Tab-separated table of C-alpha atoms and ligand atoms in Angstrom:
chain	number	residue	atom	x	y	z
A	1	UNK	CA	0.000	0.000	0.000
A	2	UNK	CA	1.351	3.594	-0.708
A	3	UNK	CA	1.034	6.781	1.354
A	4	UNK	CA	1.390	9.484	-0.355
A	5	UNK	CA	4.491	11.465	0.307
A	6	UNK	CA	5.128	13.686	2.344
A	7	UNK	CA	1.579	12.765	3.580
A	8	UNK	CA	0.612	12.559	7.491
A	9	UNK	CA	-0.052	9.003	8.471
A	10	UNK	CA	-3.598	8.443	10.362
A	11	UNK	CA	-2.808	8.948	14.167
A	12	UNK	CA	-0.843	12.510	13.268
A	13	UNK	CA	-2.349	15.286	14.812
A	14	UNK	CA	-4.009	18.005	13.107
A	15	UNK	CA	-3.925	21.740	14.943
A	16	UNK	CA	-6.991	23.802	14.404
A	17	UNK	CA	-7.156	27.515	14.984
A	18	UNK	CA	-10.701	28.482	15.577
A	19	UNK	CA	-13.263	26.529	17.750
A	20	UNK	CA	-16.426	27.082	16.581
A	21	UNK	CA	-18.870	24.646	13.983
A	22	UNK	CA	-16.526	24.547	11.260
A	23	UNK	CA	-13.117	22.902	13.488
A	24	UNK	CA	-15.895	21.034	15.055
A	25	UNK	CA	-17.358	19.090	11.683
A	26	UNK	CA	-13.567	19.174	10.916
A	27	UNK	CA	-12.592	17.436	13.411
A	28	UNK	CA	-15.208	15.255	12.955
A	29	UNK	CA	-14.143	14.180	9.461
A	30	UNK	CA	-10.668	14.041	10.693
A	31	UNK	CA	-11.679	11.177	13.423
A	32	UNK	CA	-13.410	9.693	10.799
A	33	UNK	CA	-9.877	8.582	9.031
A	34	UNK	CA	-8.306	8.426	12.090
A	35	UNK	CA	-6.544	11.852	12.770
A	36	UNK	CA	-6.835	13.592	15.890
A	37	UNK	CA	-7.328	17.361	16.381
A	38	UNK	CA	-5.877	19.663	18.582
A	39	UNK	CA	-8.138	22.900	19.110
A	40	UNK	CA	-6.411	26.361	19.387
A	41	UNK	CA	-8.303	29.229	20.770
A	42	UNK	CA	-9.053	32.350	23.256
A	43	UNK	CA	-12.425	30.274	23.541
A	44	UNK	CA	-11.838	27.416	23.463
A	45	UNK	CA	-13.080	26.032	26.397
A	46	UNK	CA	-16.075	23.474	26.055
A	47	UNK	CA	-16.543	25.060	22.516
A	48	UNK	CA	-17.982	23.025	19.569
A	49	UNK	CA	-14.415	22.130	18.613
A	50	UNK	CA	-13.290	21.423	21.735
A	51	UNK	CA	-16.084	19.118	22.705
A	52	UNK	CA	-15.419	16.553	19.761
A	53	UNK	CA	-11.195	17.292	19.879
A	54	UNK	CA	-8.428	15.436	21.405
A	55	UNK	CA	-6.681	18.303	23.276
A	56	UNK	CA	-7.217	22.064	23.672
A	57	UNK	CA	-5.501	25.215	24.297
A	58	UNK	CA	-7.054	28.577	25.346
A	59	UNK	CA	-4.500	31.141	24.062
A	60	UNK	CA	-4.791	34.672	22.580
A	61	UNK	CA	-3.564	35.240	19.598
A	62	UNK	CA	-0.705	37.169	20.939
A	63	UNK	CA	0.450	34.686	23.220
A	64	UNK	CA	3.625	33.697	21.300
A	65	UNK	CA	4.397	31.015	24.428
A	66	UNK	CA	1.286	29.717	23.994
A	67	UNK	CA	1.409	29.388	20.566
A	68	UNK	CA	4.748	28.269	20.076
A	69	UNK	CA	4.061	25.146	22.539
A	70	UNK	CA	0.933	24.351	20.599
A	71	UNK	CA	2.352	24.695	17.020
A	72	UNK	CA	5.283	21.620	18.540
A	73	UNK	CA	2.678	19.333	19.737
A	74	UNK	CA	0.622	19.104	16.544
A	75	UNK	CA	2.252	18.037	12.898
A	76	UNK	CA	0.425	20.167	10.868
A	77	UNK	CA	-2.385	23.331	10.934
A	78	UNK	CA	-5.149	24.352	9.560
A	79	UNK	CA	-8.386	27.291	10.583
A	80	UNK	CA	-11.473	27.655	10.877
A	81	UNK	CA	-12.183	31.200	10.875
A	82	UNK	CA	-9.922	33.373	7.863
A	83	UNK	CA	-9.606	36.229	10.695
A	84	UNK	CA	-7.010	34.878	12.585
A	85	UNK	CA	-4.468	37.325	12.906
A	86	UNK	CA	-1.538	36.983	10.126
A	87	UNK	CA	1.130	37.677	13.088
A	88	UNK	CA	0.634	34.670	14.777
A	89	UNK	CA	-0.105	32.414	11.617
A	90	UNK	CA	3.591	33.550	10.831
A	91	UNK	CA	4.688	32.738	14.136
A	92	UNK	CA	3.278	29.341	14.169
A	93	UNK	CA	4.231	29.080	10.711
A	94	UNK	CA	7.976	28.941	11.772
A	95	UNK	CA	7.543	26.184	13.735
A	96	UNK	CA	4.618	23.940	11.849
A	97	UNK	CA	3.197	24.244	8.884
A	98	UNK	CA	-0.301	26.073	8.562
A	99	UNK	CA	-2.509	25.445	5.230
A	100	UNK	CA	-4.108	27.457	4.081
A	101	UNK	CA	-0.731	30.026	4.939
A	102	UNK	CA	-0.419	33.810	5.797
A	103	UNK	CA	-0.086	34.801	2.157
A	104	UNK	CA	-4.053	33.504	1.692
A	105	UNK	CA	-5.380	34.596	4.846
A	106	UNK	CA	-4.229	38.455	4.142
A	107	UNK	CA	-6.179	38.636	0.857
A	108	UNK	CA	-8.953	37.078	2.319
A	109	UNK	CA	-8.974	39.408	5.746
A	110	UNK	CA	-9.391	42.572	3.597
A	111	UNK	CA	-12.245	43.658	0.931
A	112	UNK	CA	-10.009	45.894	-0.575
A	113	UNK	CA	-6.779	43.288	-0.965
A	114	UNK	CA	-9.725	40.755	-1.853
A	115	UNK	CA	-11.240	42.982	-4.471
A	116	UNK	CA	-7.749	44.083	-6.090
A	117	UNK	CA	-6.511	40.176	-6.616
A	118	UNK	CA	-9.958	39.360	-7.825
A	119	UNK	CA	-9.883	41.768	-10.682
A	120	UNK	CA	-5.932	41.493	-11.157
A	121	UNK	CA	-6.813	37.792	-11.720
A	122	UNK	CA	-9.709	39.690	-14.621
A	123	UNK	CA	-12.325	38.202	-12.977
A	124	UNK	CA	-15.139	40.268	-12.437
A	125	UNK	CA	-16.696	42.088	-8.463
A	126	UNK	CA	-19.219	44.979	-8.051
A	127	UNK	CA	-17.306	47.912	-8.952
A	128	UNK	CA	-15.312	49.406	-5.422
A	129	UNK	CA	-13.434	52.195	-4.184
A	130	UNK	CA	-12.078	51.995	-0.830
A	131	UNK	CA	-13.129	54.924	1.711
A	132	UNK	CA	-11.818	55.628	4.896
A	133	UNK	CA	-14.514	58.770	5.787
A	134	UNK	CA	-17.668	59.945	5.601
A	135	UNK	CA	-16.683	62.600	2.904
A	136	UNK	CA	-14.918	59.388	0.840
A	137	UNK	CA	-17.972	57.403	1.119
A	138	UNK	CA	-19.903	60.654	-0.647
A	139	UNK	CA	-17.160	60.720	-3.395
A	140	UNK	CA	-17.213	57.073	-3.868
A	141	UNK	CA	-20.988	57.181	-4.295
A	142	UNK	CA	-21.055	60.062	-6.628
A	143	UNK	CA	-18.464	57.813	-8.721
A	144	UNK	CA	-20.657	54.791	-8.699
A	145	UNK	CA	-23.922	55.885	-8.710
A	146	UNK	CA	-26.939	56.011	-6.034
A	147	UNK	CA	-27.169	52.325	-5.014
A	148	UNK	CA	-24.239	51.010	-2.936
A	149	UNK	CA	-23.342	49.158	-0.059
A	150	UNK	CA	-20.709	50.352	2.501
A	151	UNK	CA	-18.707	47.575	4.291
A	152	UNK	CA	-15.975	47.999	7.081
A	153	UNK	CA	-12.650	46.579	5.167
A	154	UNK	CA	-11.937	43.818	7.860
A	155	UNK	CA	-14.130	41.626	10.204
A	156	UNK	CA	-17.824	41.850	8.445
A	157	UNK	CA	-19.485	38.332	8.496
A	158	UNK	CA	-23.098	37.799	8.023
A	159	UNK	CA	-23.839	41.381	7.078
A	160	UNK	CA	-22.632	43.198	9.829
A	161	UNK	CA	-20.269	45.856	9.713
A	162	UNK	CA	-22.587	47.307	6.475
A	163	UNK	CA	-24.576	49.388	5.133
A	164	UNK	CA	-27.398	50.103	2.256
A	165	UNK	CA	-26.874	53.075	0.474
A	166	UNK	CA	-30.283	54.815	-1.363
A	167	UNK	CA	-30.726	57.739	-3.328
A	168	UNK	CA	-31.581	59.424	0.192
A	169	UNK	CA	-28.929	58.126	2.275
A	170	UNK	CA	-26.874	60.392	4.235
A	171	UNK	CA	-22.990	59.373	3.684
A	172	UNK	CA	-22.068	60.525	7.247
A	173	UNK	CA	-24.809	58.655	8.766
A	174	UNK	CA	-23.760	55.524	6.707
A	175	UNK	CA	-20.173	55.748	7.847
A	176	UNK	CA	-21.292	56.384	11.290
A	177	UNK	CA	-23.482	52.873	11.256
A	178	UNK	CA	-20.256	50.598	10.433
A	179	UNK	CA	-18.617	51.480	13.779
A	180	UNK	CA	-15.053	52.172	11.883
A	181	UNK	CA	-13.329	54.757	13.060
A	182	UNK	CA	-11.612	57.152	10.163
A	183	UNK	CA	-8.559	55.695	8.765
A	184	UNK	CA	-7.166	55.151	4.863
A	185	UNK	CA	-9.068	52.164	3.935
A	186	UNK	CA	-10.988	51.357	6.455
A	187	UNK	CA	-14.443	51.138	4.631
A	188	UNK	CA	-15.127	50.169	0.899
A	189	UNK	CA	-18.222	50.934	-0.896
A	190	UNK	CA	-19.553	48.638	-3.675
A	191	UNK	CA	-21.980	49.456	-6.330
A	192	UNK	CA	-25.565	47.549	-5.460
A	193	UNK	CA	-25.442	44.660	-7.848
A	194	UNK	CA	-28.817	43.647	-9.185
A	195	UNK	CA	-28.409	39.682	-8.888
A	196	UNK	CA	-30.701	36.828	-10.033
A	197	UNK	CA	-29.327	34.601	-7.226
A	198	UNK	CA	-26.487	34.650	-4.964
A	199	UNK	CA	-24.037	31.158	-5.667
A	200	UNK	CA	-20.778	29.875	-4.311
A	201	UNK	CA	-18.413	26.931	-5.362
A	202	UNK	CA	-16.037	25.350	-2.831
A	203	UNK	CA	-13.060	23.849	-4.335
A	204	UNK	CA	-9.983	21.804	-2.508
A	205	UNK	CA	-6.602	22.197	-3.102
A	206	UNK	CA	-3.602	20.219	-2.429
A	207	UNK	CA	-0.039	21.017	-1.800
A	208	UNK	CA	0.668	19.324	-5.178
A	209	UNK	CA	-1.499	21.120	-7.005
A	210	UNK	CA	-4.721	18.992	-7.634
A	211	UNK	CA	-7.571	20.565	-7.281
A	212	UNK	CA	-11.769	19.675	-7.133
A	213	UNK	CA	-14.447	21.541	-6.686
A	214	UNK	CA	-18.042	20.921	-5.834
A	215	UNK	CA	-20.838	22.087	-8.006
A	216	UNK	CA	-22.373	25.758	-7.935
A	217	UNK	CA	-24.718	25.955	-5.167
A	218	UNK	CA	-27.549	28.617	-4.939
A	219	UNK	CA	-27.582	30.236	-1.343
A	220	UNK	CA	-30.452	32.223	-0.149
A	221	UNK	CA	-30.417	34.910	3.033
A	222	UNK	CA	-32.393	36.258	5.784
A	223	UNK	CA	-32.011	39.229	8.004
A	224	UNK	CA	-28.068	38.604	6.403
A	225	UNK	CA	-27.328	35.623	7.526
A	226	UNK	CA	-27.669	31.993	4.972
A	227	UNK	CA	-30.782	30.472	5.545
A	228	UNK	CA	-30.816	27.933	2.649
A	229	UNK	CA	-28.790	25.912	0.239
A	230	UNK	CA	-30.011	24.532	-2.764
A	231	UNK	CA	-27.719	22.513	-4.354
A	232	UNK	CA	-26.729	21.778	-6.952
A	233	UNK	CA	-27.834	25.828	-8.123
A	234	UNK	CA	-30.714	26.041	-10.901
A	235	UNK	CA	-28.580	28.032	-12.910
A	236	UNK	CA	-27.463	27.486	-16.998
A	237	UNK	CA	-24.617	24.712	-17.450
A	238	UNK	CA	-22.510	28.360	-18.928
A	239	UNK	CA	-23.350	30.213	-15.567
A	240	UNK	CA	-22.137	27.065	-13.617
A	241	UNK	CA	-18.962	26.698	-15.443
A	242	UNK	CA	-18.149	29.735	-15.312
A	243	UNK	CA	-18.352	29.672	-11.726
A	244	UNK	CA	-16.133	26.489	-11.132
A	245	UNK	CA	-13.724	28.270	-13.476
A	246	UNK	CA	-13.637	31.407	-11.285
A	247	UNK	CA	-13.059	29.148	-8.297
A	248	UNK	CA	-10.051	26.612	-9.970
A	249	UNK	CA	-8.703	30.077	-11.001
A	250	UNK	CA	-8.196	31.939	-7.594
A	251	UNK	CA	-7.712	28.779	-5.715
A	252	UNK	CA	-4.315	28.164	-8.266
A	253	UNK	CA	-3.554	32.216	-8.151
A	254	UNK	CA	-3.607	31.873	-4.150
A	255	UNK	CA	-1.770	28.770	-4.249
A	256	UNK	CA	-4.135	27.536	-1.831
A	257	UNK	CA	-3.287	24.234	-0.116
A	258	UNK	CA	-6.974	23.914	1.536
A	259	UNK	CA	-10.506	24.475	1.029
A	260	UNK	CA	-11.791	27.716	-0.421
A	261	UNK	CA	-15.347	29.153	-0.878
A	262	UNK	CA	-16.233	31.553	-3.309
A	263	UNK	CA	-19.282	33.321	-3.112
A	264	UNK	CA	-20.336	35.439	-6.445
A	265	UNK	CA	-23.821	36.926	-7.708
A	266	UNK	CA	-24.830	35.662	-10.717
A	267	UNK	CA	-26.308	38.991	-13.067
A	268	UNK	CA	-29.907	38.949	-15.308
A	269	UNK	CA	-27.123	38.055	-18.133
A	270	UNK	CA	-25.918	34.772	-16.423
A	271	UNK	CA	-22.324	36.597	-15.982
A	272	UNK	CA	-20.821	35.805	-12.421
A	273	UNK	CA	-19.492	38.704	-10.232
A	274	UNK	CA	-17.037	37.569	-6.519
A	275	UNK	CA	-18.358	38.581	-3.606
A	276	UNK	CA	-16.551	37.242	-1.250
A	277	UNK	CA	-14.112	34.465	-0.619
A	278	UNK	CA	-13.385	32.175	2.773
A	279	UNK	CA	-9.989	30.575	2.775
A	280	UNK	CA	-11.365	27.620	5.182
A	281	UNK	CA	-15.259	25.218	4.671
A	282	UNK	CA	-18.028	27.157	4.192
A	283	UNK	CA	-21.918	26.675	5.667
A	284	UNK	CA	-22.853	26.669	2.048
A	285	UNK	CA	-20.408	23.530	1.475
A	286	UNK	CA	-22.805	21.801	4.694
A	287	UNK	CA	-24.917	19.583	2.398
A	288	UNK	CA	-21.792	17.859	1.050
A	289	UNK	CA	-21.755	15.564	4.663
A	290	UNK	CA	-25.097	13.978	3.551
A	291	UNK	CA	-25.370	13.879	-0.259
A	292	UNK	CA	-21.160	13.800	-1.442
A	293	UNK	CA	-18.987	10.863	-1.307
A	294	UNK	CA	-16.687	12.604	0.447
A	295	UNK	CA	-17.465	16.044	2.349
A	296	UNK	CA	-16.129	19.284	2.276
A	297	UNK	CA	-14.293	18.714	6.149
A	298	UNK	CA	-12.843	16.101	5.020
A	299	UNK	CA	-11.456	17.933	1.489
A	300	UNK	CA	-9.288	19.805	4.346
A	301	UNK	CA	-8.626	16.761	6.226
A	302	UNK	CA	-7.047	15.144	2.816
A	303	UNK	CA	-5.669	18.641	1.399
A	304	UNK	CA	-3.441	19.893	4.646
A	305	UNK	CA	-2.571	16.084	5.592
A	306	UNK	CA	-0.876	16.218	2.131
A	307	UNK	CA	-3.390	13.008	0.965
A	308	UNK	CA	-5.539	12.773	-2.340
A	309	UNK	CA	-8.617	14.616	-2.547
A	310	UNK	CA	-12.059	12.480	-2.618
A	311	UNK	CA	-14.639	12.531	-5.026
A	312	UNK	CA	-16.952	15.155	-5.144
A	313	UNK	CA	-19.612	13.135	-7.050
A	314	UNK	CA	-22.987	14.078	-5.056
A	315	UNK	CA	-25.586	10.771	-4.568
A	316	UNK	CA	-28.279	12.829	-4.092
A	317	UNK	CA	-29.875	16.704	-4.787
A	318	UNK	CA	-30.073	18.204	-1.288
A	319	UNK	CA	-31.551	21.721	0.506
A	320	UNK	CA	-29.579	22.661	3.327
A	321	UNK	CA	-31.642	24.633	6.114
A	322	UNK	CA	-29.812	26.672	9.122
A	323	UNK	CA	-30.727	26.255	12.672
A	324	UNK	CA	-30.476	29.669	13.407
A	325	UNK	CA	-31.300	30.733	17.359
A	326	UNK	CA	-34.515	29.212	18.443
A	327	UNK	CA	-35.166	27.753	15.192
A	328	UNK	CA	-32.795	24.657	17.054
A	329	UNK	CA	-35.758	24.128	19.763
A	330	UNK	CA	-37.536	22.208	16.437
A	331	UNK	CA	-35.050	19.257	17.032
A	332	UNK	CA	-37.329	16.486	18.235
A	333	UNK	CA	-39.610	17.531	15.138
A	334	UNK	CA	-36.758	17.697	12.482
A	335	UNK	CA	-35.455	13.818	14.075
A	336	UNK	CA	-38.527	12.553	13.077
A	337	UNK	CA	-39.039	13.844	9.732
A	338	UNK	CA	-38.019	11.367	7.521
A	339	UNK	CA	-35.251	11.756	5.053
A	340	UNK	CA	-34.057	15.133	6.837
A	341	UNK	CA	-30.861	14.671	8.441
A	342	UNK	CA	-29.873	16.693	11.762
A	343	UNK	CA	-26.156	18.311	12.918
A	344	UNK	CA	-26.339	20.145	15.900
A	345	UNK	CA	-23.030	22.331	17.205
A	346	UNK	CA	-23.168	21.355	20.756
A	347	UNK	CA	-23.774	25.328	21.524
A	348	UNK	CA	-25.293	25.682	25.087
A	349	UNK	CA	-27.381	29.136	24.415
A	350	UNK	CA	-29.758	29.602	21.702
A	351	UNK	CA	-28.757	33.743	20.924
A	352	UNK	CA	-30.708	35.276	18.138
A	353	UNK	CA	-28.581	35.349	15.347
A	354	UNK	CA	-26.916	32.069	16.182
A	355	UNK	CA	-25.937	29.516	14.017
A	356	UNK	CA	-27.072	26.432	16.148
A	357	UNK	CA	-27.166	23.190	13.605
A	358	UNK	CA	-28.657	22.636	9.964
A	359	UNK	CA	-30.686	19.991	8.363
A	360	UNK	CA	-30.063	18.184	5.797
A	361	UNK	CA	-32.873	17.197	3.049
A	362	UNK	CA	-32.155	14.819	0.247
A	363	UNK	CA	-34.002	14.311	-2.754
A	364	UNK	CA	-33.254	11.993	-5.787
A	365	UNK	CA	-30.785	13.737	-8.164
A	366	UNK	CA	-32.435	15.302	-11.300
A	367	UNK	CA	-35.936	15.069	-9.769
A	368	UNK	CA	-36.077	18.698	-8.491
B	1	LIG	P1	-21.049	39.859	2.412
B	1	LIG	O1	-20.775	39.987	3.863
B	1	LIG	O2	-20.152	40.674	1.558
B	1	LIG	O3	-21.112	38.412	1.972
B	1	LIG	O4	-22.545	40.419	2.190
B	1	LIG	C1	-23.674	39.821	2.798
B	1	LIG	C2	-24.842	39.819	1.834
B	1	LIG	O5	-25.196	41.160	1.472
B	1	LIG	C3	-24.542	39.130	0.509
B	1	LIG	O6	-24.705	37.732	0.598
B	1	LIG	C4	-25.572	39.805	-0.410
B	1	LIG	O7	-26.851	39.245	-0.214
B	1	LIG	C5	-25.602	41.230	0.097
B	1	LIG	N1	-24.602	42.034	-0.632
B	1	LIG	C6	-23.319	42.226	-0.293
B	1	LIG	N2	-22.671	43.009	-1.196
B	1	LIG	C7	-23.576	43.328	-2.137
B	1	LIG	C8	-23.532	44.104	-3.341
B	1	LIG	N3	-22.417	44.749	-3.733
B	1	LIG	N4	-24.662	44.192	-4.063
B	1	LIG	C9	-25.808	43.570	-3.679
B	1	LIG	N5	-25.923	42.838	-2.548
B	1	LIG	C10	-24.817	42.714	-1.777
């Protein structure tokens, strides 16, 4: 039998930075073939990571001690959340290596480095200019045109951090919503793009190069935060292509070794604009543990652990639905519904806002 070289036998250990759903389905997939997972964290105590991982640290992110002792007792690491500060990804970096790396994770941190390698690559975005005050903002709009949306540069998820911009929208007020103080680039205001659904493709990456991706999936939102998944997207076999060729192509221009979501609008023409992208799996890639031969946690697994990706084939059309806040009280209901399949995220308290689980529901493929 051959292992792939220089590929981590099962029984290595896996560090993962972040402790939330995403290291904890992770390290799910990693027990699965036999890896185990060493959690990394300022909360990572009895977190959804932590609950399903071999060991844990709680450390800040600038506690070099703390990471330099965690970085020797795991072979190789890998995130769960693209925010984690670049300085200590660099530090750890010295010691162990972390996919996806510090070159990835600094595009992906900023709208405005995210936006520039985007359209370096030619590939398409809203048009942008960055802003870092109220009287930018007004410039930028007048430049655009009426409809816009203001984002703070760093550390929006789930629509926070932005801002709808209207014919009758005072700048200052806008600027004033995102919470960012004034500062070059702190703020970057996008032209409203009129979409006829919002899709992503998540593709893996290994360190040799090989690459999958899954197909186009159509994601819908409520109150700014994903609510559904249909996959695979109704969208024309040209829209879909072109969207798994906008994913292969940043994925090979980051020289990711990882997973990578993209998430784009698709235009009345069928032309695909980025959005956004997340260096690390995505709650749109969620339907791949029940309907893919081999899910998008354990892509990662395979990808940093320097093994060969799985098969993306898909056994089955699925809708993914979030369990967002109290929306997780419907447990007992959603166990007994037949052919809907339940992950909760161990999460004691039910905030608003909260991702808590998401269902699974499968459907023969073609018949939807
Ligand atoms: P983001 O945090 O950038 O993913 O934005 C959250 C959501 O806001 C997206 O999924 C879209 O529904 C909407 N949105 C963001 N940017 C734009 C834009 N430039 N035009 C239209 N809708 C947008």
């Amino acid at each position: 039998m051959s292992i792939p070289s220089p590929g981590l036998r099962p029984g290595a250990t896996i560090g993962m930075l972040g402790a939330g759903q995403l290291g904890r389905m992770t390290a799910l997939a990693a027990a699965r073939l036999g890896y185990k997972v060493h959690v990394y964290a300022p909360d990572a105590a009895d977190s959804p990571c932590e609950q399903v991982s071999a060991a844990s640290t709680v450390g800040g992110w600038d506690d070099l001690d703390a990471l330099e002792a965690f970085a020797r007792s795991v072979d190789v690491i890998t995130l769960e959340w693209e925010n984690v500060p670049v300085p200590a990804v660099e530090h750890l970096a010295r010691i162990t290596p972390v996919h996806p790396g510090a070159g990835v994770l600094s595009v992906a941190q900023d709208r405005i480095a995210e936006k520039s390698f985007v359209n370096g690559l030619g590939i398409g975005t809203a048009p942008w200019r960055a802003a870092g005050s109220a009287a930018e903002v007004a410039r930028a709009v007048a430049e655009i045109g009426p409809r816009c949306v203001l984002k703070s540069t760093r550390l929006g998820y789930d629509g926070k951090g932005q801002a709808r911009i209207g014919a009758d929208t005072d700048p200052a007020e806008a600027w004033r919503s995102i919470g960012v103080a004034d500062a070059p680039d702190a703020g970057i205001v996008e032209g409203f793009v009129t979409f006829t659904c919002e899709v992503s493709v998540i593709v893996a990456r290994g360190a040799d190069g090989a690459m999958i991706a899954y197909p186009a999936v159509e994601n819908r939102h409520k109150n700014g935060i994903l609510d559904r998944t249909i996959a695979p997207a109704k969208v024309s076999a040209a829209t879909a292509a072109e969207a798994d060729r906008i994913a292969r192509r940043i994925a090979g221009a980051l020289d990711l070794v990882g997973v990578l979501a993209i998430e784009m609008f698709v235009t009345p023409d069928g032309g695909v604009l980025v959005n956004e992208l997340a260096p690390r799996p995505h709650n749109s890639g969620h339907w791949t543990m029940d309907a893919c031969l081999t899910d998008q946690f354990e892509q990662l697994v395979r990808a940093v652990c320097g093994l060969p990706l799985g098969s993306v084939d898909h056994v089955a059309d699925a809708e993914m639905e979030n369990l967002i806040g109290d929306d997780v009280l419907r447990w007992p209901d959603l166990l007994a519904e037949s052919g809907a399949r339940l992950h909760l995220y161990g999460k004691a308290e039910a905030r608003p806002g909260r991702k808590m689980g998401h269902v699974n529901r499968l459907f023969p493929k073609g018949s939807r």
